[in-house]
JSON list of C-alpha atoms in Angstrom, two decimals:
[
{"chain": "A", "resi": 42, "resn": "MET", "atom": "CA", "xyz": [83.73, 69.72, -2.18]},
{"chain": "A", "resi": 43, "resn": "LYS", "atom": "CA", "xyz": [86.78, 71.06, -3.72]},
{"chain": "A", "resi": 44, "resn": "LYS", "atom": "CA", "xyz": [88.59, 67.72, -3.29]},
{"chain": "A", "resi": 45, "resn": "ILE", "atom": "CA", "xyz": [85.81, 65.97, -5.04]},
{"chain": "A", "resi": 46, "resn": "PHE", "atom": "CA", "xyz": [85.98, 68.27, -8.17]},
{"chain": "A", "resi": 47, "resn": "VAL", "atom": "CA", "xyz": [89.76, 67.88, -8.25]},
{"chain": "A", "resi": 48, "resn": "CYS", "atom": "CA", "xyz": [89.30, 64.13, -8.13]},
{"chain": "A", "resi": 49, "resn": "ILE", "atom": "CA", "xyz": [86.71, 64.23, -10.98]},
{"chain": "A", "resi": 50, "resn": "ALA", "atom": "CA", "xyz": [89.00, 66.36, -13.15]},
{"chain": "A", "resi": 51, "resn": "LEU", "atom": "CA", "xyz": [92.06, 64.19, -12.62]},
{"chain": "A", "resi": 52, "resn": "ALA", "atom": "CA", "xyz": [90.21, 60.81, -13.17]},
{"chain": "A", "resi": 53, "resn": "SER", "atom": "CA", "xyz": [90.00, 61.21, -16.87]},
{"chain": "A", "resi": 54, "resn": "ALA", "atom": "CA", "xyz": [93.64, 62.23, -17.17]},
{"chain": "A", "resi": 55, "resn": "ALA", "atom": "CA", "xyz": [95.24, 59.47, -15.21]},
{"chain": "A", "resi": 56, "resn": "ALA", "atom": "CA", "xyz": [93.55, 56.31, -14.12]},
{"chain": "A", "resi": 57, "resn": "GLY", "atom": "CA", "xyz": [93.95, 55.23, -10.41]},
{"chain": "A", "resi": 58, "resn": "VAL", "atom": "CA", "xyz": [94.64, 58.93, -9.15]},
{"chain": "A", "resi": 59, "resn": "CYS", "atom": "CA", "xyz": [91.67, 58.63, -6.95]},
{"chain": "A", "resi": 60, "resn": "ALA", "atom": "CA", "xyz": [90.91, 55.60, -5.03]},
{"chain": "A", "resi": 61, "resn": "LYS", "atom": "CA", "xyz": [87.75, 53.72, -6.12]},
{"chain": "A", "resi": 62, "resn": "ASP", "atom": "CA", "xyz": [85.14, 52.46, -3.70]},
{"chain": "A", "resi": 63, "resn": "TRP", "atom": "CA", "xyz": [85.35, 48.63, -3.73]},
{"chain": "A", "resi": 64, "resn": "THR", "atom": "CA", "xyz": [82.65, 48.03, -1.00]},
{"chain": "A", "resi": 65, "resn": "THR", "atom": "CA", "xyz": [80.88, 46.06, -3.67]},
{"chain": "A", "resi": 66, "resn": "ILE", "atom": "CA", "xyz": [82.80, 43.76, -6.26]},
{"chain": "A", "resi": 67, "resn": "ARG", "atom": "CA", "xyz": [80.72, 42.57, -9.23]},
{"chain": "A", "resi": 68, "resn": "PHE", "atom": "CA", "xyz": [82.08, 39.34, -10.58]},
{"chain": "A", "resi": 69, "resn": "GLY", "atom": "CA", "xyz": [81.26, 38.19, -14.08]},
{"chain": "A", "resi": 70, "resn": "VAL", "atom": "CA", "xyz": [80.77, 34.39, -14.40]},
{"chain": "A", "resi": 71, "resn": "ASP", "atom": "CA", "xyz": [79.62, 31.72, -16.79]},
{"chain": "A", "resi": 72, "resn": "ALA", "atom": "CA", "xyz": [77.57, 29.44, -14.65]},
{"chain": "A", "resi": 73, "resn": "THR", "atom": "CA", "xyz": [77.69, 26.33, -16.89]},
{"chain": "A", "resi": 74, "resn": "TYR", "atom": "CA", "xyz": [81.08, 24.86, -15.80]},
{"chain": "A", "resi": 75, "resn": "ALA", "atom": "CA", "xyz": [80.73, 22.82, -12.65]},
{"chain": "A", "resi": 76, "resn": "PRO", "atom": "CA", "xyz": [82.48, 22.42, -10.28]},
{"chain": "A", "resi": 77, "resn": "PHE", "atom": "CA", "xyz": [83.85, 25.85, -10.79]},
{"chain": "A", "resi": 78, "resn": "GLU", "atom": "CA", "xyz": [80.45, 27.58, -11.32]},
{"chain": "A", "resi": 79, "resn": "SER", "atom": "CA", "xyz": [77.00, 26.32, -11.93]},
{"chain": "A", "resi": 80, "resn": "LYS", "atom": "CA", "xyz": [73.46, 26.99, -10.89]},
{"chain": "A", "resi": 81, "resn": "ALA", "atom": "CA", "xyz": [71.75, 25.42, -7.75]},
{"chain": "A", "resi": 82, "resn": "ALA", "atom": "CA", "xyz": [68.24, 24.31, -7.78]},
{"chain": "A", "resi": 83, "resn": "ASN", "atom": "CA", "xyz": [67.16, 27.58, -6.23]},
{"chain": "A", "resi": 84, "resn": "GLY", "atom": "CA", "xyz": [68.86, 29.60, -8.81]},
{"chain": "A", "resi": 85, "resn": "ASP", "atom": "CA", "xyz": [71.88, 30.73, -6.86]},
{"chain": "A", "resi": 86, "resn": "VAL", "atom": "CA", "xyz": [75.37, 30.44, -8.51]},
{"chain": "A", "resi": 87, "resn": "VAL", "atom": "CA", "xyz": [77.51, 27.94, -6.73]},
{"chain": "A", "resi": 88, "resn": "GLY", "atom": "CA", "xyz": [81.01, 26.23, -7.02]},
{"chain": "A", "resi": 89, "resn": "LEU", "atom": "CA", "xyz": [84.59, 26.57, -6.37]},
{"chain": "A", "resi": 90, "resn": "ASP", "atom": "CA", "xyz": [85.12, 29.90, -7.94]},
{"chain": "A", "resi": 91, "resn": "ILE", "atom": "CA", "xyz": [82.09, 31.27, -6.15]},
{"chain": "A", "resi": 92, "resn": "ASP", "atom": "CA", "xyz": [83.43, 30.32, -2.90]},
{"chain": "A", "resi": 93, "resn": "LEU", "atom": "CA", "xyz": [86.82, 31.59, -3.60]},
{"chain": "A", "resi": 94, "resn": "GLY", "atom": "CA", "xyz": [85.30, 34.99, -4.74]},
{"chain": "A", "resi": 95, "resn": "ASN", "atom": "CA", "xyz": [83.07, 35.18, -1.58]},
{"chain": "A", "resi": 96, "resn": "GLU", "atom": "CA", "xyz": [86.00, 34.59, 0.55]},
{"chain": "A", "resi": 97, "resn": "ILE", "atom": "CA", "xyz": [87.92, 37.37, -1.28]},
{"chain": "A", "resi": 98, "resn": "CYS", "atom": "CA", "xyz": [85.10, 39.76, -0.67]},
{"chain": "A", "resi": 99, "resn": "HIS", "atom": "CA", "xyz": [84.83, 38.87, 2.98]},
{"chain": "A", "resi": 100, "resn": "ARG", "atom": "CA", "xyz": [88.53, 39.62, 3.34]},
{"chain": "A", "resi": 101, "resn": "LEU", "atom": "CA", "xyz": [88.17, 42.95, 1.61]},
{"chain": "A", "resi": 102, "resn": "ASN", "atom": "CA", "xyz": [85.06, 43.94, 3.51]},
{"chain": "A", "resi": 103, "resn": "ALA", "atom": "CA", "xyz": [83.06, 44.01, 0.37]},
{"chain": "A", "resi": 104, "resn": "LYS", "atom": "CA", "xyz": [79.75, 42.73, -0.95]},
{"chain": "A", "resi": 105, "resn": "CYS", "atom": "CA", "xyz": [79.95, 40.08, -3.68]},
{"chain": "A", "resi": 106, "resn": "VAL", "atom": "CA", "xyz": [77.58, 40.54, -6.72]},
{"chain": "A", "resi": 107, "resn": "TRP", "atom": "CA", "xyz": [77.64, 37.70, -9.43]},
{"chain": "A", "resi": 108, "resn": "VAL", "atom": "CA", "xyz": [76.69, 38.69, -12.84]},
{"chain": "A", "resi": 109, "resn": "GLU", "atom": "CA", "xyz": [76.11, 35.76, -15.40]},
{"chain": "A", "resi": 110, "resn": "SER", "atom": "CA", "xyz": [77.35, 36.02, -18.90]},
{"chain": "A", "resi": 111, "resn": "ASP", "atom": "CA", "xyz": [78.35, 33.44, -21.70]},
{"chain": "A", "resi": 112, "resn": "PHE", "atom": "CA", "xyz": [81.95, 32.88, -21.58]},
{"chain": "A", "resi": 113, "resn": "ASP", "atom": "CA", "xyz": [82.90, 34.59, -24.81]},
{"chain": "A", "resi": 114, "resn": "GLY", "atom": "CA", "xyz": [81.12, 37.63, -23.69]},
{"chain": "A", "resi": 115, "resn": "LEU", "atom": "CA", "xyz": [83.04, 38.04, -20.29]},
{"chain": "A", "resi": 116, "resn": "ILE", "atom": "CA", "xyz": [86.01, 40.18, -21.54]},
{"chain": "A", "resi": 117, "resn": "PRO", "atom": "CA", "xyz": [83.83, 42.56, -23.81]},
{"chain": "A", "resi": 118, "resn": "ALA", "atom": "CA", "xyz": [81.37, 42.99, -20.80]},
{"chain": "A", "resi": 119, "resn": "LEU", "atom": "CA", "xyz": [84.23, 43.55, -18.28]},
{"chain": "A", "resi": 120, "resn": "ASN", "atom": "CA", "xyz": [85.67, 46.32, -20.40]},
{"chain": "A", "resi": 121, "resn": "ALA", "atom": "CA", "xyz": [82.13, 47.65, -20.85]},
{"chain": "A", "resi": 122, "resn": "ARG", "atom": "CA", "xyz": [82.04, 48.02, -17.06]},
{"chain": "A", "resi": 123, "resn": "LYS", "atom": "CA", "xyz": [79.11, 45.61, -16.64]},
{"chain": "A", "resi": 124, "resn": "PHE", "atom": "CA", "xyz": [81.02, 44.21, -13.83]},
{"chain": "A", "resi": 125, "resn": "ASP", "atom": "CA", "xyz": [84.33, 44.65, -12.18]},
{"chain": "A", "resi": 126, "resn": "ALA", "atom": "CA", "xyz": [86.18, 41.31, -12.45]},
{"chain": "A", "resi": 127, "resn": "VAL", "atom": "CA", "xyz": [85.87, 37.85, -14.11]},
{"chain": "A", "resi": 128, "resn": "LEU", "atom": "CA", "xyz": [86.05, 34.83, -11.91]},
{"chain": "A", "resi": 129, "resn": "SER", "atom": "CA", "xyz": [85.12, 32.01, -14.13]},
{"chain": "A", "resi": 130, "resn": "SER", "atom": "CA", "xyz": [88.05, 29.64, -14.67]},
{"chain": "A", "resi": 131, "resn": "MET", "atom": "CA", "xyz": [89.63, 32.02, -17.06]},
{"chain": "A", "resi": 132, "resn": "THR", "atom": "CA", "xyz": [93.07, 30.99, -18.29]},
{"chain": "A", "resi": 133, "resn": "ILE", "atom": "CA", "xyz": [95.74, 33.64, -18.89]},
{"chain": "A", "resi": 134, "resn": "THR", "atom": "CA", "xyz": [96.83, 33.84, -22.44]},
{"chain": "A", "resi": 135, "resn": "PRO", "atom": "CA", "xyz": [98.82, 36.44, -24.46]},
{"chain": "A", "resi": 136, "resn": "GLN", "atom": "CA", "xyz": [95.82, 37.49, -26.41]},
{"chain": "A", "resi": 137, "resn": "ARG", "atom": "CA", "xyz": [93.54, 38.02, -23.32]},
{"chain": "A", "resi": 138, "resn": "ALA", "atom": "CA", "xyz": [96.46, 39.86, -21.59]},
{"chain": "A", "resi": 139, "resn": "GLU", "atom": "CA", "xyz": [96.36, 42.48, -24.41]},
{"chain": "A", "resi": 140, "resn": "GLN", "atom": "CA", "xyz": [92.66, 43.24, -23.61]},
{"chain": "A", "resi": 141, "resn": "ILE", "atom": "CA", "xyz": [92.53, 42.88, -19.67]},
{"chain": "A", "resi": 142, "resn": "ALA", "atom": "CA", "xyz": [94.90, 42.49, -16.63]},
{"chain": "A", "resi": 143, "resn": "PHE", "atom": "CA", "xyz": [95.10, 39.32, -14.41]},
{"chain": "A", "resi": 144, "resn": "SER", "atom": "CA", "xyz": [95.39, 38.70, -10.76]},
{"chain": "A", "resi": 145, "resn": "ASP", "atom": "CA", "xyz": [97.93, 36.41, -9.51]},
{"chain": "A", "resi": 146, "resn": "MET", "atom": "CA", "xyz": [97.37, 32.61, -10.45]},
{"chain": "A", "resi": 147, "resn": "ILE", "atom": "CA", "xyz": [94.46, 30.88, -8.59]},
{"chain": "A", "resi": 148, "resn": "TYR", "atom": "CA", "xyz": [94.96, 27.40, -10.14]},
{"chain": "A", "resi": 149, "resn": "LYS", "atom": "CA", "xyz": [96.27, 25.43, -13.11]},
{"chain": "A", "resi": 150, "resn": "THR", "atom": "CA", "xyz": [93.81, 24.30, -15.93]},
{"chain": "A", "resi": 151, "resn": "PRO", "atom": "CA", "xyz": [94.82, 21.08, -17.65]},
{"chain": "A", "resi": 152, "resn": "THR", "atom": "CA", "xyz": [92.77, 20.15, -20.86]},
{"chain": "A", "resi": 153, "resn": "ARG", "atom": "CA", "xyz": [91.24, 16.67, -21.57]},
{"chain": "A", "resi": 154, "resn": "LEU", "atom": "CA", "xyz": [89.45, 15.02, -24.43]},
{"chain": "A", "resi": 155, "resn": "VAL", "atom": "CA", "xyz": [86.25, 13.22, -23.55]},
{"chain": "A", "resi": 156, "resn": "THR", "atom": "CA", "xyz": [84.85, 10.44, -25.85]},
{"chain": "A", "resi": 157, "resn": "ARG", "atom": "CA", "xyz": [82.36, 7.65, -25.75]},
{"chain": "A", "resi": 158, "resn": "GLN", "atom": "CA", "xyz": [83.79, 4.54, -24.25]},
{"chain": "A", "resi": 159, "resn": "GLY", "atom": "CA", "xyz": [85.40, 2.22, -26.73]},
{"chain": "A", "resi": 160, "resn": "ALA", "atom": "CA", "xyz": [85.68, 4.96, -29.35]},
{"chain": "A", "resi": 161, "resn": "ASN", "atom": "CA", "xyz": [89.57, 4.49, -29.37]},
{"chain": "A", "resi": 162, "resn": "LEU", "atom": "CA", "xyz": [90.15, 8.17, -30.17]},
{"chain": "A", "resi": 163, "resn": "GLN", "atom": "CA", "xyz": [93.14, 10.16, -29.10]},
{"chain": "A", "resi": 164, "resn": "PRO", "atom": "CA", "xyz": [93.69, 13.91, -28.80]},
{"chain": "A", "resi": 165, "resn": "SER", "atom": "CA", "xyz": [95.69, 14.21, -31.90]},
{"chain": "A", "resi": 166, "resn": "PRO", "atom": "CA", "xyz": [94.85, 15.56, -35.40]},
{"chain": "A", "resi": 167, "resn": "GLU", "atom": "CA", "xyz": [95.61, 12.05, -36.81]},
{"chain": "A", "resi": 168, "resn": "SER", "atom": "CA", "xyz": [93.27, 10.33, -34.69]},
{"chain": "A", "resi": 169, "resn": "LEU", "atom": "CA", "xyz": [90.44, 12.92, -34.80]},
{"chain": "A", "resi": 170, "resn": "LYS", "atom": "CA", "xyz": [90.71, 13.66, -38.59]},
{"chain": "A", "resi": 171, "resn": "GLY", "atom": "CA", "xyz": [87.13, 13.74, -39.98]},
{"chain": "A", "resi": 172, "resn": "LYS", "atom": "CA", "xyz": [85.45, 13.59, -36.50]},
{"chain": "A", "resi": 173, "resn": "ALA", "atom": "CA", "xyz": [83.48, 16.33, -34.91]},
{"chain": "A", "resi": 174, "resn": "VAL", "atom": "CA", "xyz": [84.94, 17.83, -31.47]},
{"chain": "A", "resi": 175, "resn": "GLY", "atom": "CA", "xyz": [82.90, 20.23, -29.43]},
{"chain": "A", "resi": 176, "resn": "VAL", "atom": "CA", "xyz": [84.39, 23.10, -27.54]},
{"chain": "A", "resi": 177, "resn": "GLU", "atom": "CA", "xyz": [82.88, 26.19, -25.73]},
{"chain": "A", "resi": 178, "resn": "GLN", "atom": "CA", "xyz": [83.22, 29.53, -27.52]},
{"chain": "A", "resi": 179, "resn": "GLY", "atom": "CA", "xyz": [85.96, 31.73, -26.31]},
{"chain": "A", "resi": 180, "resn": "THR", "atom": "CA", "xyz": [87.85, 29.15, -24.29]},
{"chain": "A", "resi": 181, "resn": "ILE", "atom": "CA", "xyz": [91.37, 28.03, -24.59]},
{"chain": "A", "resi": 182, "resn": "GLN", "atom": "CA", "xyz": [90.28, 24.73, -25.75]},
{"chain": "A", "resi": 183, "resn": "GLU", "atom": "CA", "xyz": [88.48, 26.37, -28.87]},
{"chain": "A", "resi": 184, "resn": "THR", "atom": "CA", "xyz": [91.70, 28.34, -29.57]},
{"chain": "A", "resi": 185, "resn": "TYR", "atom": "CA", "xyz": [93.99, 24.99, -29.20]},
{"chain": "A", "resi": 186, "resn": "ALA", "atom": "CA", "xyz": [91.56, 22.83, -31.34]},
{"chain": "A", "resi": 187, "resn": "LYS", "atom": "CA", "xyz": [91.22, 25.49, -34.08]},
{"chain": "A", "resi": 188, "resn": "LYS", "atom": "CA", "xyz": [94.98, 26.12, -34.29]},
{"chain": "A", "resi": 189, "resn": "ASN", "atom": "CA", "xyz": [96.19, 22.52, -33.99]},
{"chain": "A", "resi": 190, "resn": "TRP", "atom": "CA", "xyz": [93.44, 20.34, -35.22]},
{"chain": "A", "resi": 191, "resn": "ALA", "atom": "CA", "xyz": [90.97, 22.16, -37.67]},
{"chain": "A", "resi": 192, "resn": "PRO", "atom": "CA", "xyz": [93.71, 22.73, -40.36]},
{"chain": "A", "resi": 193, "resn": "LYS", "atom": "CA", "xyz": [94.32, 19.01, -40.40]},
{"chain": "A", "resi": 194, "resn": "GLY", "atom": "CA", "xyz": [90.75, 17.87, -41.05]},
{"chain": "A", "resi": 195, "resn": "VAL", "atom": "CA", "xyz": [89.25, 17.97, -37.71]},
{"chain": "A", "resi": 196, "resn": "GLN", "atom": "CA", "xyz": [85.72, 19.55, -37.47]},
{"chain": "A", "resi": 197, "resn": "VAL", "atom": "CA", "xyz": [85.82, 21.90, -34.47]},
{"chain": "A", "resi": 198, "resn": "VAL", "atom": "CA", "xyz": [82.28, 22.70, -33.35]},
{"chain": "A", "resi": 199, "resn": "ALA", "atom": "CA", "xyz": [81.97, 25.80, -31.05]},
{"chain": "A", "resi": 200, "resn": "TYR", "atom": "CA", "xyz": [79.04, 26.02, -28.51]},
{"chain": "A", "resi": 201, "resn": "GLN", "atom": "CA", "xyz": [77.74, 28.96, -26.50]},
{"chain": "A", "resi": 202, "resn": "ASN", "atom": "CA", "xyz": [78.26, 27.01, -23.35]},
{"chain": "A", "resi": 203, "resn": "GLN", "atom": "CA", "xyz": [79.60, 23.75, -22.12]},
{"chain": "A", "resi": 204, "resn": "ASP", "atom": "CA", "xyz": [76.21, 22.11, -21.32]},
{"chain": "A", "resi": 205, "resn": "GLN", "atom": "CA", "xyz": [75.30, 22.41, -25.09]},
{"chain": "A", "resi": 206, "resn": "ALA", "atom": "CA", "xyz": [78.49, 20.75, -26.05]},
{"chain": "A", "resi": 207, "resn": "TYR", "atom": "CA", "xyz": [77.73, 17.77, -23.76]},
{"chain": "A", "resi": 208, "resn": "ALA", "atom": "CA", "xyz": [74.18, 17.59, -24.98]},
{"chain": "A", "resi": 209, "resn": "ASP", "atom": "CA", "xyz": [75.51, 16.99, -28.50]},
{"chain": "A", "resi": 210, "resn": "LEU", "atom": "CA", "xyz": [77.97, 14.54, -27.45]},
{"chain": "A", "resi": 211, "resn": "ILE", "atom": "CA", "xyz": [75.39, 12.47, -25.63]},
{"chain": "A", "resi": 212, "resn": "ALA", "atom": "CA", "xyz": [72.97, 12.73, -28.65]},
{"chain": "A", "resi": 213, "resn": "GLY", "atom": "CA", "xyz": [75.82, 11.40, -31.02]},
{"chain": "A", "resi": 214, "resn": "ARG", "atom": "CA", "xyz": [76.07, 14.57, -32.96]},
{"chain": "A", "resi": 215, "resn": "LEU", "atom": "CA", "xyz": [79.76, 14.94, -31.69]},
{"chain": "A", "resi": 216, "resn": "ASP", "atom": "CA", "xyz": [82.49, 12.24, -31.52]},
{"chain": "A", "resi": 217, "resn": "ALA", "atom": "CA", "xyz": [84.35, 14.09, -28.63]},
{"chain": "A", "resi": 218, "resn": "THR", "atom": "CA", "xyz": [84.49, 17.20, -26.51]},
{"chain": "A", "resi": 219, "resn": "LEU", "atom": "CA", "xyz": [87.60, 19.18, -25.44]},
{"chain": "A", "resi": 220, "resn": "GLN", "atom": "CA", "xyz": [87.40, 21.07, -22.00]},
{"chain": "A", "resi": 221, "resn": "ASP", "atom": "CA", "xyz": [88.97, 21.67, -18.66]},
{"chain": "A", "resi": 222, "resn": "GLU", "atom": "CA", "xyz": [90.03, 18.25, -17.02]},
{"chain": "A", "resi": 223, "resn": "VAL", "atom": "CA", "xyz": [88.51, 19.03, -13.66]},
{"chain": "A", "resi": 224, "resn": "GLN", "atom": "CA", "xyz": [85.29, 20.36, -15.13]},
{"chain": "A", "resi": 225, "resn": "ALA", "atom": "CA", "xyz": [84.86, 17.27, -17.31]},
{"chain": "A", "resi": 226, "resn": "ASP", "atom": "CA", "xyz": [85.59, 14.86, -14.46]},
{"chain": "A", "resi": 227, "resn": "VAL", "atom": "CA", "xyz": [83.29, 16.34, -11.83]},
{"chain": "A", "resi": 228, "resn": "GLY", "atom": "CA", "xyz": [80.87, 18.20, -13.93]},
{"chain": "A", "resi": 229, "resn": "PHE", "atom": "CA", "xyz": [80.09, 15.46, -16.35]},
{"chain": "A", "resi": 230, "resn": "LEU", "atom": "CA", "xyz": [81.95, 12.03, -16.13]},
{"chain": "A", "resi": 231, "resn": "LYS", "atom": "CA", "xyz": [80.98, 11.71, -12.39]},
{"chain": "A", "resi": 232, "resn": "THR", "atom": "CA", "xyz": [77.35, 12.65, -13.16]},
{"chain": "A", "resi": 233, "resn": "SER", "atom": "CA", "xyz": [74.54, 10.48, -14.64]},
{"chain": "A", "resi": 234, "resn": "ARG", "atom": "CA", "xyz": [74.91, 12.30, -17.72]},
{"chain": "A", "resi": 235, "resn": "GLY", "atom": "CA", "xyz": [78.55, 10.97, -18.26]},
{"chain": "A", "resi": 236, "resn": "THR", "atom": "CA", "xyz": [77.72, 7.28, -18.11]},
{"chain": "A", "resi": 237, "resn": "GLY", "atom": "CA", "xyz": [79.37, 5.69, -21.02]},
{"chain": "A", "resi": 238, "resn": "PHE", "atom": "CA", "xyz": [81.89, 8.38, -21.57]},
{"chain": "A", "resi": 239, "resn": "GLN", "atom": "CA", "xyz": [85.70, 8.62, -20.59]},
{"chain": "A", "resi": 240, "resn": "PHE", "atom": "CA", "xyz": [88.75, 10.49, -20.77]},
{"chain": "A", "resi": 241, "resn": "SER", "atom": "CA", "xyz": [90.78, 9.63, -23.88]},
{"chain": "A", "resi": 242, "resn": "GLY", "atom": "CA", "xyz": [94.48, 10.17, -24.04]},
{"chain": "A", "resi": 243, "resn": "GLN", "atom": "CA", "xyz": [96.75, 12.37, -21.79]},
{"chain": "A", "resi": 244, "resn": "GLU", "atom": "CA", "xyz": [96.03, 15.75, -20.36]},
{"chain": "A", "resi": 245, "resn": "ILE", "atom": "CA", "xyz": [97.14, 18.78, -22.48]},
{"chain": "A", "resi": 246, "resn": "PRO", "atom": "CA", "xyz": [98.94, 21.49, -20.43]},
{"chain": "A", "resi": 247, "resn": "THR", "atom": "CA", "xyz": [97.15, 24.64, -21.15]},
{"chain": "A", "resi": 248, "resn": "GLY", "atom": "CA", "xyz": [98.09, 27.26, -18.60]},
{"chain": "A", "resi": 249, "resn": "GLU", "atom": "CA", "xyz": [96.85, 28.94, -15.42]},
{"chain": "A", "resi": 250, "resn": "ALA", "atom": "CA", "xyz": [93.68, 30.49, -14.43]},
{"chain": "A", "resi": 251, "resn": "ALA", "atom": "CA", "xyz": [93.32, 34.00, -12.71]},
{"chain": "A", "resi": 252, "resn": "ILE", "atom": "CA", "xyz": [91.02, 36.67, -12.10]},
{"chain": "A", "resi": 253, "resn": "GLY", "atom": "CA", "xyz": [90.42, 39.05, -15.14]},
{"chain": "A", "resi": 254, "resn": "LEU", "atom": "CA", "xyz": [90.40, 42.77, -14.37]},
{"chain": "A", "resi": 255, "resn": "ARG", "atom": "CA", "xyz": [90.39, 45.92, -16.30]},
{"chain": "A", "resi": 256, "resn": "LYS", "atom": "CA", "xyz": [93.79, 47.34, -16.87]},
{"chain": "A", "resi": 257, "resn": "ASP", "atom": "CA", "xyz": [92.87, 50.68, -15.21]},
{"chain": "A", "resi": 258, "resn": "ASP", "atom": "CA", "xyz": [91.96, 48.94, -11.92]},
{"chain": "A", "resi": 259, "resn": "ALA", "atom": "CA", "xyz": [95.27, 48.40, -10.46]},
{"chain": "A", "resi": 260, "resn": "ASP", "atom": "CA", "xyz": [94.01, 49.20, -7.02]},
{"chain": "A", "resi": 261, "resn": "LEU", "atom": "CA", "xyz": [91.44, 46.27, -7.19]},
{"chain": "A", "resi": 262, "resn": "LYS", "atom": "CA", "xyz": [94.24, 43.93, -8.44]},
{"chain": "A", "resi": 263, "resn": "GLY", "atom": "CA", "xyz": [96.37, 44.69, -5.52]},
{"chain": "A", "resi": 264, "resn": "LYS", "atom": "CA", "xyz": [93.54, 44.11, -3.08]},
{"chain": "A", "resi": 265, "resn": "ILE", "atom": "CA", "xyz": [92.65, 40.75, -4.66]},
{"chain": "A", "resi": 266, "resn": "ASP", "atom": "CA", "xyz": [96.24, 39.56, -5.11]},
{"chain": "A", "resi": 267, "resn": "GLY", "atom": "CA", "xyz": [96.61, 40.25, -1.33]},
{"chain": "A", "resi": 268, "resn": "ALA", "atom": "CA", "xyz": [93.58, 38.37, -0.57]},
{"chain": "A", "resi": 269, "resn": "ILE", "atom": "CA", "xyz": [94.58, 35.45, -2.66]},
{"chain": "A", "resi": 270, "resn": "ALA", "atom": "CA", "xyz": [98.04, 35.28, -1.08]},
{"chain": "A", "resi": 271, "resn": "ALA", "atom": "CA", "xyz": [96.56, 35.41, 2.52]},
{"chain": "A", "resi": 272, "resn": "MET", "atom": "CA", "xyz": [94.08, 32.56, 1.57]},
{"chain": "A", "resi": 273, "resn": "VAL", "atom": "CA", "xyz": [96.89, 30.36, 0.42]},
{"chain": "A", "resi": 274, "resn": "ARG", "atom": "CA", "xyz": [99.16, 31.24, 3.26]},
{"chain": "A", "resi": 275, "resn": "ASP", "atom": "CA", "xyz": [96.47, 30.39, 6.08]},
{"chain": "A", "resi": 276, "resn": "GLY", "atom": "CA", "xyz": [95.19, 27.25, 4.33]},
{"chain": "A", "resi": 277, "resn": "THR", "atom": "CA", "xyz": [91.68, 28.69, 3.53]},
{"chain": "A", "resi": 278, "resn": "PHE", "atom": "CA", "xyz": [92.23, 28.15, -0.35]},
{"chain": "A", "resi": 279, "resn": "LEU", "atom": "CA", "xyz": [93.02, 24.42, 0.00]},
{"chain": "A", "resi": 280, "resn": "LYS", "atom": "CA", "xyz": [90.04, 24.06, 2.48]},
{"chain": "A", "resi": 281, "resn": "ILE", "atom": "CA", "xyz": [87.62, 25.61, -0.09]},
{"chain": "A", "resi": 282, "resn": "GLU", "atom": "CA", "xyz": [89.24, 23.76, -3.00]},
{"chain": "A", "resi": 283, "resn": "LYS", "atom": "CA", "xyz": [88.93, 20.30, -1.09]},
{"chain": "A", "resi": 284, "resn": "LYS", "atom": "CA", "xyz": [85.06, 20.95, -0.94]},
{"chain": "A", "resi": 285, "resn": "TYR", "atom": "CA", "xyz": [84.96, 20.36, -4.68]},
{"chain": "A", "resi": 286, "resn": "ILE", "atom": "CA", "xyz": [88.04, 18.50, -5.89]},
{"chain": "A", "resi": 287, "resn": "SER", "atom": "CA", "xyz": [90.45, 15.88, -4.40]},
{"chain": "A", "resi": 288, "resn": "VAL", "atom": "CA", "xyz": [93.59, 17.39, -5.86]},
{"chain": "A", "resi": 289, "resn": "ASP", "atom": "CA", "xyz": [95.37, 20.75, -5.29]},
{"chain": "A", "resi": 290, "resn": "LEU", "atom": "CA", "xyz": [95.21, 22.62, -8.70]},
{"chain": "A", "resi": 291, "resn": "ARG", "atom": "CA", "xyz": [97.94, 25.03, -7.60]},
{"chain": "A", "resi": 292, "resn": "THR", "atom": "CA", "xyz": [100.48, 22.29, -7.54]},
{"chain": "A", "resi": 293, "resn": "ASN", "atom": "CA", "xyz": [99.22, 19.50, -9.85]}
]
């Protein structure tokens, strides 16, 4: 009993003094971003990130719990302790790193523009001036478009989730959407919804994705980093990745 009281007293003074119980890890996820994360017909969340998270939990002898959230609410919810980590194709940025910690890289996240076939648009402010481009709220694509395109006459329209952006693109209310290249390829262009649409222009390098963590959970970061390294080393990471995509996002 004395040890418990000492631990409680020290916890408020120095984060990480007492080891936390990570037998359950709650991952926050925006389930509108196939093939990384989406909803199956039975309501389960599925995808590359889900399989990676479940494998991490398996290696840490922990139970995985998936908590759904809109993407722009993931960091506030993480810091409010509604879950323990974010595994949702979240790219590392200086702005995000001010608010949370990140695991080691899980994969790279290039960005592409999607337009209707024959639109003759390019991912540049000159080409897109006067056009409406859809982005998902809170993403690096929203930040990029608002910084580089909006001041030069491009209408950047932010949506609560990626599916809403695609719906308006299909309906003709948008001229283009800007999002993760793999997500657009597998989650839209290679589906029936993507008929008549295409990538336009070259990819935009936009960084590396990792698992988001609270800054005071260094012990959990250490465990997750160790699991990621082991998965890469023994080939499990690549095996999971190949279920969903044909390229290795860690090297391409």
